[in-house]
Amino acid sequence: MPNESEGTLCLGAKEGALAKLATRLSQIASRLAGVPLGAELEDIAQELRHESGAFADGTYDDLVKTVARLREEREELRHAFSKSLNAAVQRESTMAEQCDKLRQDTDNRIREELSFALREEAEAARQARAPLVAENRALKHELATEQCTVVALRAQIALRGSRKSSDLSMDSNPRSGRGGTASRTSEGHVKRLSNGLFGGAGDGARRAPDFVRRDFVPTSDTPQPWRLEAKALASSSQSKRPSQELEVPHRTASAPSIC
């Protein structure tokens, strides 16, 4: 190897330099033999000879070989570390892809479970609401029927009141046709009102909420012919014939005839 040859040359040069340096120190020590400094220089010369002998024994060659081997091992370790690093990077990328896939699968599964739970909850809510809706519809129909019955009863009461007022008018004024005309007019008006309100099938059930607020009983502010009928009803309430008192028909018997 080039490094070993260079090391051998360097070793020879260092060995020669140490030998020369030891020789010079020996000469200086011989000149200064009687001085303590000469003894110290002699010791240094002996150490230099020992070091030059160690180089001659091949210690430096062993060191050079050891350094070369360590360099080779370092390169091998560097190569192995590079391979391990690349493998770790690849493994990290693979694990990242797997993690993303698992996250997407988990999100999709959560969405499916949530959607299924919402559908079940909505279906349960519809099933629980169905009886309530049916009951509400039945109650509305019943309310419409009751309103229709109430309006029919009011119309019958007004009709009977008009008949009674016409009878009282004919009894009090037998030669005057005014009472009979008013009675016939009021009776015809009530009949037209009843026929117009309840002539169509199901019309009362559809329009019942509007008729609840209508009062067909005449008042003092009601125009003709209701004003005459109101006076007749007031006079009939004070009459001495109890057999002609107003009789209110039963609701269940009168409701089917008009509604």
XYZ file of N, CA and C in Angstrom:
777
model
N 0.838 -1.200 0.000
C 0.000 0.000 0.000
C 0.873 1.250 0.000
N 0.402 2.358 -0.582
C 1.205 3.590 -0.609
C 1.448 4.140 0.769
N 0.447 4.018 1.667
C 0.610 4.582 3.007
C 1.702 3.835 3.771
N 1.782 2.510 3.575
C 2.794 1.738 4.287
C 4.206 2.070 3.786
N 4.366 2.267 2.476
C 5.691 2.623 1.933
C 6.135 3.984 2.423
N 5.201 4.913 2.415
C 5.529 6.247 2.939
C 5.886 6.163 4.412
N 5.168 5.318 5.148
C 5.479 5.186 6.567
C 6.852 4.574 6.796
N 7.231 3.633 5.920
C 8.563 3.021 6.055
C 9.664 4.036 5.798
N 9.496 4.851 4.761
C 10.469 5.904 4.487
C 10.563 6.891 5.637
N 9.395 7.265 6.144
C 9.376 8.210 7.270
C 10.047 7.583 8.487
N 9.833 6.280 8.657
C 10.448 5.595 9.797
C 11.979 5.598 9.684
N 12.499 5.354 8.480
C 13.957 5.366 8.302
C 14.548 6.738 8.544
N 13.853 7.761 8.081
C 14.348 9.124 8.275
C 14.360 9.488 9.754
N 13.299 9.125 10.441
C 13.247 9.451 11.874
C 14.309 8.666 12.649
N 14.530 7.413 12.239
C 15.539 6.609 12.943
C 16.938 7.201 12.762
N 17.242 7.637 11.536
C 18.552 8.246 11.300
C 18.728 9.546 12.049
N 17.646 10.348 12.116
C 17.712 11.627 12.828
C 17.919 11.398 14.307
N 17.257 10.412 14.862
C 17.420 10.128 16.288
C 18.832 9.611 16.587
N 19.346 8.807 15.682
C 20.717 8.295 15.905
C 21.739 9.425 15.868
N 21.582 10.335 14.903
C 22.479 11.483 14.824
C 22.367 12.350 16.069
N 21.123 12.583 16.495
C 20.918 13.424 17.680
C 21.520 12.763 18.917
N 21.424 11.465 19.024
C 22.010 10.760 20.173
C 23.534 10.834 20.147
N 24.103 10.745 18.954
C 25.566 10.832 18.827
C 26.058 12.211 19.236
N 25.391 13.227 18.813
C 25.796 14.599 19.155
C 25.679 14.837 20.652
N 24.609 14.340 21.232
C 24.455 14.519 22.677
C 25.539 13.747 23.450
N 25.917 12.615 22.949
C 26.999 11.853 23.620
C 28.331 12.614 23.571
N 28.585 13.219 22.425
C 29.809 14.017 22.316
C 29.786 15.194 23.285
N 28.635 15.886 23.359
C 28.540 17.033 24.274
C 28.671 16.558 25.715
N 28.115 15.423 26.028
C 28.191 14.911 27.401
C 29.628 14.523 27.769
N 30.374 13.992 26.808
C 31.777 13.647 27.088
C 32.620 14.891 27.336
N 32.310 15.952 26.670
C 33.028 17.206 26.910
C 32.708 17.779 28.288
N 31.464 17.613 28.703
C 31.040 18.151 30.006
C 30.952 17.007 31.018
N 31.960 16.223 31.105
C 31.909 15.041 31.974
C 31.894 15.415 33.452
N 32.566 16.438 33.844
C 32.620 16.782 35.263
C 31.536 17.730 35.728
N 30.583 18.042 34.871
C 29.513 19.017 35.199
C 28.174 18.266 35.297
N 27.306 18.652 36.232
C 25.987 17.973 36.311
C 25.193 18.043 35.011
N 25.381 19.101 34.252
C 24.661 19.216 32.985
C 25.102 18.128 32.023
N 26.346 17.739 32.104
C 26.830 16.676 31.232
C 26.145 15.359 31.536
N 25.899 15.078 32.824
C 25.197 13.830 33.194
C 23.762 13.826 32.659
N 23.115 14.956 32.725
C 21.737 15.046 32.197
C 21.713 14.841 30.692
N 22.718 15.419 30.028
C 22.770 15.243 28.581
C 23.039 13.790 28.227
N 23.815 13.113 29.028
C 24.060 11.694 28.787
C 22.790 10.872 28.936
N 21.999 11.203 29.922
C 20.706 10.498 30.110
C 19.777 10.715 28.906
N 19.764 11.938 28.416
C 18.918 12.232 27.251
C 19.400 11.440 26.052
N 20.699 11.329 25.913
C 21.256 10.568 24.797
C 20.877 9.097 24.902
N 20.881 8.541 26.103
C 20.476 7.149 26.289
C 19.000 6.936 25.906
N 18.170 7.844 26.289
C 16.737 7.729 25.940
C 16.534 7.800 24.436
N 17.294 8.670 23.777
C 17.169 8.773 22.326
C 17.626 7.490 21.646
N 18.693 6.858 22.178
C 19.129 5.590 21.619
C 18.047 4.514 21.795
N 17.401 4.562 22.958
C 16.334 3.574 23.217
C 15.155 3.764 22.250
N 14.813 4.996 22.008
C 13.711 5.282 21.084
C 14.072 4.872 19.665
N 15.311 5.150 19.267
C 15.724 4.740 17.929
C 15.742 3.225 17.803
N 16.100 2.518 18.868
C 16.038 1.065 18.846
C 14.617 0.543 18.765
N 13.682 1.239 19.435
C 12.260 0.830 19.362
C 11.731 0.982 17.946
N 12.142 2.048 17.287
C 11.743 2.215 15.889
C 12.336 1.112 15.029
N 13.551 0.730 15.361
C 14.197 -0.328 14.578
C 13.535 -1.678 14.796
N 12.873 -1.905 15.945
C 12.197 -3.176 16.241
C 10.886 -3.347 15.482
N 10.372 -2.355 14.806
C 9.118 -2.477 14.039
C 7.896 -1.946 14.751
N 8.033 -1.228 15.835
C 6.875 -0.664 16.541
C 6.133 0.330 15.666
N 6.887 1.095 14.934
C 6.239 2.084 14.065
C 5.450 1.398 12.955
N 5.974 0.298 12.462
C 5.235 -0.443 11.434
C 3.904 -0.959 11.969
N 3.942 -1.439 13.209
C 2.688 -1.900 13.821
C 1.685 -0.764 13.969
N 2.211 0.394 14.353
C 1.310 1.540 14.498
C 0.702 1.937 13.154
N 1.532 1.900 12.116
C 1.023 2.263 10.792
C -0.031 1.273 10.334
N 0.226 -0.010 10.559
C -0.760 -1.019 10.192
C -2.052 -0.871 10.992
N -1.891 -0.553 12.261
C -3.082 -0.367 13.104
C -3.911 0.816 12.623
N -3.222 1.901 12.284
C -3.943 3.079 11.782
C -4.651 2.762 10.481
N -3.988 2.018 9.596
C -4.618 1.654 8.321
C -5.840 0.769 8.547
N -5.684 -0.187 9.476
C -6.824 -1.059 9.768
C -7.995 -0.278 10.362
N -7.638 0.659 11.251
C -8.703 1.479 11.846
C -9.396 2.342 10.795
N -8.634 2.811 9.833
C -9.241 3.594 8.754
C -10.187 2.728 7.927
N -9.757 1.501 7.645
C -10.639 0.602 6.898
C -11.919 0.298 7.682
N -11.748 0.048 8.968
C -12.930 -0.212 9.799
C -13.849 1.007 9.852
N -13.221 2.190 9.890
C -14.035 3.404 9.890
C -14.840 3.526 8.606
N -14.222 3.212 7.476
C -14.939 3.264 6.205
C -16.068 2.237 6.176
N -15.762 1.037 6.696
C -16.810 0.020 6.739
C -17.972 0.454 7.631
N -17.613 1.022 8.777
C -18.674 1.501 9.676
C -19.472 2.637 9.041
N -18.769 3.511 8.343
C -19.469 4.604 7.667
C -20.410 4.064 6.596
N -19.939 3.083 5.857
C -20.788 2.483 4.826
C -21.998 1.782 5.456
N -21.739 1.035 6.533
C -22.846 0.351 7.215
C -23.838 1.356 7.807
N -23.304 2.441 8.367
C -24.190 3.460 8.921
C -25.022 4.119 7.828
N -24.405 4.345 6.656
C -25.150 4.924 5.538
C -26.267 3.987 5.085
N -25.943 2.677 5.009
C -26.973 1.715 4.637
C -28.093 1.678 5.676
N -27.721 1.697 6.946
C -28.741 1.693 8.002
C -29.606 2.948 7.942
N -28.957 4.085 7.654
C -29.709 5.333 7.563
C -30.689 5.300 6.398
N -30.243 4.794 5.252
C -31.138 4.682 4.097
C -32.300 3.733 4.383
N -31.974 2.602 5.030
C -33.042 1.660 5.382
C -34.033 2.290 6.357
N -33.515 3.079 7.309
C -34.407 3.743 8.262
C -35.306 4.764 7.566
N -34.743 5.494 6.599
C -35.544 6.471 5.853
C -36.635 5.775 5.052
N -36.272 4.676 4.389
C -37.276 3.928 3.635
C -38.357 3.358 4.553
N -37.925 2.823 5.685
C -38.900 2.284 6.635
C -39.816 3.376 7.183
N -39.250 4.552 7.405
C -40.071 5.668 7.888
C -41.114 6.083 6.854
N -40.699 6.150 5.581
C -41.656 6.512 4.524
C -42.751 5.457 4.392
N -42.362 4.176 4.498
C -43.366 3.108 4.417
C -44.347 3.188 5.578
N -43.823 3.407 6.768
C -44.698 3.517 7.943
C -45.591 4.750 7.855
N -45.078 5.841 7.285
C -45.906 7.043 7.114
C -47.056 6.775 6.150
N -46.768 6.057 5.050
C -47.837 5.706 4.114
C -48.876 4.799 4.772
N -48.407 3.815 5.527
C -49.342 2.935 6.228
C -50.180 3.713 7.239
N -49.541 4.649 7.929
C -50.279 5.459 8.913
C -51.350 6.304 8.234
N -51.010 6.914 7.089
C -52.001 7.700 6.349
C -53.159 6.830 5.876
N -52.837 5.640 5.388
C -53.890 4.738 4.929
C -54.792 4.313 6.077
N -54.177 3.982 7.223
C -54.979 3.607 8.392
C -55.835 4.771 8.875
N -55.286 5.990 8.827
C -56.059 7.160 9.245
C -57.258 7.383 8.325
N -57.037 7.240 7.016
C -58.149 7.383 6.076
C -59.201 6.304 6.283
N -58.737 5.063 6.494
C -59.695 3.980 6.749
C -60.485 4.239 8.025
N -59.798 4.727 9.042
C -60.484 5.024 10.303
C -61.494 6.147 10.130
N -61.106 7.192 9.402
C -62.041 8.298 9.158
C -63.258 7.827 8.369
N -63.024 7.002 7.349
C -64.156 6.484 6.565
C -65.062 5.607 7.418
N -64.454 4.780 8.265
C -65.257 3.922 9.135
C -66.065 4.754 10.132
N -65.436 5.805 10.651
C -66.154 6.673 11.598
C -67.321 7.363 10.901
N -67.096 7.836 9.662
C -68.185 8.477 8.921
C -69.317 7.493 8.656
N -68.976 6.274 8.274
C -70.017 5.283 8.020
C -70.804 4.970 9.290
N -70.088 4.790 10.404
C -70.773 4.503 11.665
C -71.663 5.669 12.079
N -71.152 6.887 11.914
C -71.948 8.056 12.280
C -73.172 8.187 11.387
N -72.992 7.960 10.085
C -74.130 8.031 9.170
C -75.165 6.961 9.499
N -74.711 5.757 9.803
C -75.637 4.680 10.159
C -76.381 5.012 11.449
N -75.648 5.560 12.437
C -76.300 5.934 13.695
C -77.328 7.041 13.476
N -76.996 8.015 12.614
C -77.947 9.094 12.334
C -79.181 8.570 11.608
N -78.977 7.632 10.672
C -80.132 7.051 9.978
C -81.020 6.278 10.942
N -80.405 5.508 11.830
C -81.202 4.772 12.815
C -81.956 5.732 13.736
N -81.281 6.791 14.155
C -81.938 7.765 15.029
C -83.096 8.456 14.313
N -82.881 8.809 13.035
C -83.958 9.448 12.273
C -85.133 8.494 12.077
N -84.830 7.215 11.800
C -85.907 6.238 11.623
C -86.674 6.036 12.923
N -85.944 5.966 14.045
C -86.620 5.831 15.334
C -87.471 7.059 15.641
N -86.957 8.247 15.294
C -87.734 9.466 15.525
C -88.996 9.484 14.667
N -88.880 9.034 13.400
C -90.073 8.973 12.543
C -91.089 7.965 13.070
N -90.601 6.817 13.514
C -91.523 5.825 14.060
C -92.196 6.325 15.334
N -91.445 7.046 16.166
C -92.044 7.588 17.382
C -92.989 8.746 17.084
N -92.738 9.455 15.981
C -93.582 10.607 15.653
C -94.846 10.200 14.896
N -94.809 9.032 14.253
C -95.960 8.616 13.449
C -97.251 8.538 14.264
N -97.264 7.888 15.464
C -98.508 7.889 16.248
C -98.955 9.287 16.652
N -97.987 10.145 16.959
C -98.344 11.511 17.343
C -98.960 12.267 16.169
N -98.408 12.050 14.982
C -98.971 12.712 13.799
C -100.380 12.210 13.526
N -100.562 10.881 13.644
C -101.900 10.328 13.425
C -102.888 10.853 14.467
N -102.437 10.904 15.704
C -103.315 11.426 16.757
C -103.638 12.898 16.526
N -102.646 13.663 16.095
C -102.887 15.075 15.803
C -103.888 15.236 14.663
N -103.746 14.383 13.632
C -104.684 14.443 12.515
C -106.101 14.093 12.972
N -106.199 13.062 13.825
C -107.519 12.681 14.331
C -108.126 13.791 15.189
N -107.277 14.424 16.000
C -107.775 15.520 16.834
C -108.224 16.704 15.982
N -107.489 16.987 14.918
C -107.915 18.066 14.025
C -109.259 17.747 13.374
N -109.408 16.485 12.944
C -110.677 16.090 12.339
C -111.815 16.183 13.356
N -111.527 15.740 14.574
C -112.554 15.818 15.624
C -112.898 17.268 15.945
N -111.854 18.120 15.990
C -112.103 19.539 16.251
C -112.942 20.159 15.142
N -112.616 19.809 13.886
C -113.404 20.337 12.779
C -114.856 19.874 12.864
N -115.055 18.606 13.257
C -116.427 18.092 13.409
C -117.166 18.824 14.518
N -116.487 19.045 15.645
C -117.107 19.766 16.753
C -117.442 21.200 16.355
N -116.543 21.839 15.636
C -116.820 23.205 15.191
C -118.003 23.232 14.225
N -118.051 22.246 13.337
C -119.181 22.151 12.415
C -120.484 21.959 13.175
N -120.428 21.107 14.214
C -121.631 20.861 15.021
C -122.068 22.119 15.753
N -121.096 22.852 16.300
C -121.431 24.082 17.023
C -122.082 25.093 16.093
N -121.508 25.258 14.912
C -122.081 26.206 13.962
C -123.475 25.769 13.532
N -123.669 24.458 13.337
C -124.988 23.956 12.958
C -126.015 24.198 14.057
N -125.591 23.969 15.302
C -126.503 24.217 16.425
C -126.870 25.693 16.512
N -125.909 26.575 16.286
C -126.225 28.006 16.317
C -127.204 28.373 15.203
N -126.999 27.775 14.036
C -127.918 28.049 12.936
C -129.318 27.538 13.245
N -129.426 26.348 13.858
C -130.736 25.809 14.224
C -131.400 26.658 15.303
N -130.585 27.127 16.253
C -131.145 27.999 17.296
C -131.689 29.278 16.677
N -130.902 29.859 15.749
C -131.378 31.072 15.090
C -132.633 30.798 14.271
N -132.703 29.635 13.616
C -133.874 29.277 12.823
C -135.106 29.109 13.698
N -134.948 28.406 14.807
C -136.089 28.234 15.721
C -136.506 29.556 16.339
N -135.502 30.397 16.632
C -135.875 31.706 17.159
C -136.655 32.517 16.145
N -136.252 32.431 14.879
C -136.985 33.170 13.850
C -138.400 32.624 13.675
N -138.540 31.286 13.749
C -139.882 30.707 13.650
C -140.767 31.155 14.816
N -140.189 31.123 15.994
C -140.975 31.514 17.168
C -141.358 32.984 17.097
N -140.401 33.820 16.618
C -140.722 35.247 16.513
C -141.804 35.479 15.466
N -141.773 34.669 14.376
C -142.828 34.826 13.367
C -144.182 34.401 13.915
N -144.198 33.314 14.716
C -145.460 32.893 15.329
C -145.999 33.955 16.272
N -145.102 34.540 17.075
C -145.540 35.578 18.008
C -146.035 36.810 17.261
N -145.353 37.124 16.147
C -145.783 38.295 15.383
C -147.150 38.064 14.754
N -147.393 36.851 14.259
C -148.701 36.547 13.682
C -149.798 36.541 14.739
N -149.454 36.067 15.954
C -150.447 36.091 17.029
C -150.760 37.512 17.471
N -149.747 38.362 17.544
C -149.974 39.734 18.010
C -150.591 40.605 16.921
N -150.259 40.423 15.664
C -150.798 41.191 14.543
C -151.355 40.221 13.511
N -152.569 39.748 13.703
C -153.108 38.768 12.745
C -153.386 39.367 11.374
N -153.682 40.689 11.279
C -153.998 41.311 9.996
C -152.772 41.866 9.274
N -151.648 41.888 9.943
C -150.443 42.477 9.330
C -149.549 41.355 8.811
N -149.069 41.523 7.621
C -148.191 40.512 7.039
C -146.714 40.776 7.280
N -146.457 41.771 8.148
C -145.054 42.139 8.369
C -144.299 41.059 9.112
N -144.968 40.510 10.144
C -144.292 39.474 10.934
C -144.015 38.253 10.107
N -145.030 37.830 9.300
C -144.810 36.650 8.461
C -143.717 36.869 7.445
N -143.698 38.071 6.879
C -142.638 38.372 5.907
C -141.265 38.339 6.554
N -141.164 38.944 7.757
C -139.870 38.935 8.461
C -139.461 37.535 8.830
N -140.478 36.740 9.271
C -140.154 35.358 9.646
C -139.677 34.573 8.450
N -140.424 34.719 7.314
C -139.997 33.989 6.127
C -138.629 34.468 5.643
N -138.427 35.785 5.761
C -137.125 36.311 5.328
C -135.987 35.783 6.195
N -136.195 35.832 7.535
C -135.147 35.339 8.434
C -134.939 33.854 8.278
N -136.064 33.106 8.106
C -135.927 31.656 7.932
C -135.184 31.332 6.646
N -135.551 32.040 5.587
C -134.837 31.816 4.329
C -133.368 32.206 4.422
N -133.100 33.292 5.166
C -131.717 33.713 5.335
C -130.901 32.669 6.083
N -131.497 32.094 7.131
C -130.797 31.069 7.909
C -130.589 29.830 7.081
N -131.615 29.447 6.289
C -131.459 28.260 5.443
C -130.366 28.469 4.403
N -130.382 29.680 3.791
C -129.326 29.954 2.815
C -127.946 29.953 3.476
N -127.927 30.502 4.690
C -126.660 30.513 5.418
C -126.186 29.107 5.724
N -127.118 28.252 6.172
C -126.755 26.864 6.498
C -126.354 26.106 5.253
N -127.147 26.284 4.159
C -126.811 25.584 2.922
C -125.486 26.078 2.345
N -125.233 27.365 2.462
C -123.981 27.901 1.934
C -122.778 27.470 2.741
N -122.997 27.280 4.065
C -121.881 26.897 4.911
C -121.590 25.418 4.839
N -122.644 24.587 4.778
C -122.455 23.143 4.926
C -123.017 22.371 3.744
N -123.126 22.997 2.594
C -123.654 22.288 1.431
C -122.663 21.293 0.863
N -121.349 21.617 0.809
C -120.345 20.731 0.223
C -119.868 19.693 1.218
N -119.510 18.525 0.716
C -119.028 17.448 1.573
C -117.635 17.796 2.071
N -117.471 17.793 3.393
C -116.163 18.108 3.967
C -115.846 19.573 3.988
N -116.791 20.412 3.566
C -116.501 21.846 3.530
C -116.380 22.410 4.928
N -117.194 21.895 5.846
C -117.134 22.382 7.221
C -115.841 21.991 7.890
N -115.331 20.771 7.577
C -114.072 20.337 8.163
C -112.904 21.142 7.641
N -113.015 21.593 6.374
C -111.915 22.377 5.818
C -111.947 23.823 6.284
N -113.166 24.378 6.480
C -113.283 25.812 6.792
C -113.699 26.056 8.225
N -113.632 24.999 9.057
C -114.135 25.147 10.415
C -113.403 26.206 11.225
N -112.040 26.353 11.131
C -111.383 27.368 11.947
C -111.876 28.777 11.694
N -112.394 29.069 10.466
C -112.904 30.413 10.204
C -114.279 30.622 10.821
N -115.054 29.520 10.939
C -116.413 29.666 11.441
C -116.472 29.690 12.954
N -115.387 29.306 13.627
C -115.432 29.315 15.081
C -115.594 30.727 15.603
N -115.043 31.688 14.901
C -115.103 33.072 15.362
C -116.374 33.788 14.922
N -117.276 33.085 14.194
C -118.504 33.727 13.730
C -119.654 33.385 14.666
N -120.390 34.366 15.049
C -121.534 34.186 15.937
C -122.785 34.534 15.134
N -123.634 33.549 14.941
C -124.840 33.733 14.138
C -126.054 34.108 14.985
N -125.867 34.243 16.298
C -126.973 34.678 17.146
C -127.130 36.179 16.990
N -128.291 36.697 16.681
C -128.477 38.143 16.452
C -128.246 38.939 17.712
N -127.758 40.146 17.545
C -127.537 41.101 18.632
C -128.300 42.375 18.337
N -128.094 43.337 19.232
C -128.819 44.601 19.061
C -128.294 45.407 17.879
N -127.044 45.161 17.489
C -126.467 45.888 16.352
C -126.678 45.184 15.026
N -127.342 44.037 15.045
C -127.535 43.284 13.807
C -128.580 43.968 12.941
N -128.316 44.171 11.648
C -129.306 44.819 10.770
C -130.496 43.910 10.507
N -131.477 44.466 9.814
C -132.674 43.701 9.428
C -132.282 42.507 8.584
N -132.992 41.329 8.711
C -134.162 41.095 9.564
C -133.814 40.592 10.949
N -132.508 40.554 11.301
C -132.147 39.988 12.600
C -132.630 40.854 13.768
N -132.746 42.137 13.563
C -133.202 42.986 14.670
C -134.627 42.659 15.047
N -135.459 42.438 14.051
C -136.841 42.040 14.348
C -136.883 40.697 15.055
N -136.017 39.784 14.630
C -136.009 38.470 15.268
C -135.532 38.566 16.709
N -134.553 39.451 16.968
C -134.089 39.622 18.341
C -135.204 40.169 19.225
N -135.967 41.133 18.719
C -137.094 41.660 19.495
C -138.132 40.583 19.736
N -138.340 39.766 18.704
C -139.327 38.694 18.866
C -138.866 37.685 19.902
N -137.578 37.366 19.880
C -137.061 36.432 20.881
C -137.153 37.013 22.285
N -136.859 38.326 22.410
C -136.967 38.953 23.729
C -138.401 38.940 24.241
N -139.346 39.206 23.347
C -140.754 39.183 23.766
C -141.229 37.771 24.062
N -140.685 36.791 23.307
C -141.114 35.409 23.550
C -140.592 34.885 24.870
N -139.443 35.408 25.315
C -138.915 34.954 26.601
C -139.767 35.428 27.762
N -140.532 36.503 27.553
C -141.409 37.024 28.596
C -142.858 36.608 28.418
N -143.135 35.800 27.423
C -144.524 35.371 27.180
C -144.974 34.394 28.257
N -146.316 34.176 28.292
C -146.906 33.316 29.321
C -147.115 31.900 28.816
N -146.585 31.580 27.624
C -146.773 30.233 27.113
C -145.474 29.451 27.275
N -145.322 28.685 28.332
C -144.071 27.938 28.531
C -143.896 26.821 27.540
N -145.007 26.396 26.882
C -144.877 25.288 25.931
C -144.116 25.677 24.685
N -143.999 26.984 24.410
C -143.304 27.460 23.217
C -141.849 27.870 23.490
N -141.308 27.441 24.642
C -139.911 27.776 24.931
C -138.982 27.079 23.947
N -137.823 27.678 23.774
C -136.854 27.163 22.806
C -136.265 25.859 23.309
N -136.302 24.864 22.435
C -135.723 23.570 22.751
C -134.471 23.386 21.891
N -133.349 23.140 22.570
C -132.086 22.935 21.864
C -131.960 21.469 21.536
N -131.852 21.102 20.260
C -131.731 19.688 19.907
C -130.397 19.124 20.353
N -130.418 17.797 20.471
C -129.189 17.127 20.872
C -128.145 17.242 19.770
N -126.911 17.382 20.179
C -125.862 17.627 19.204
C -125.661 16.463 18.269
N -125.740 15.254 18.793
C -125.480 14.080 17.945
C -126.599 13.834 16.960
N -127.823 14.289 17.303
C -128.938 14.074 16.380
C -128.980 15.119 15.282
N -128.555 16.359 15.596
C -128.659 17.423 14.604
C -127.422 17.543 13.734
N -126.272 17.101 14.216
C -125.051 17.272 13.436
C -125.074 16.552 12.113
N -125.560 15.306 12.024
C -125.526 14.648 10.710
C -126.478 15.257 9.701
N -127.599 15.891 10.188
C -128.576 16.421 9.244
C -128.055 17.622 8.482
N -127.138 18.409 9.089
C -126.648 19.619 8.428
C -125.231 19.434 7.934
N -124.357 18.877 8.783
C -122.968 18.668 8.361
C -122.907 17.527 7.371
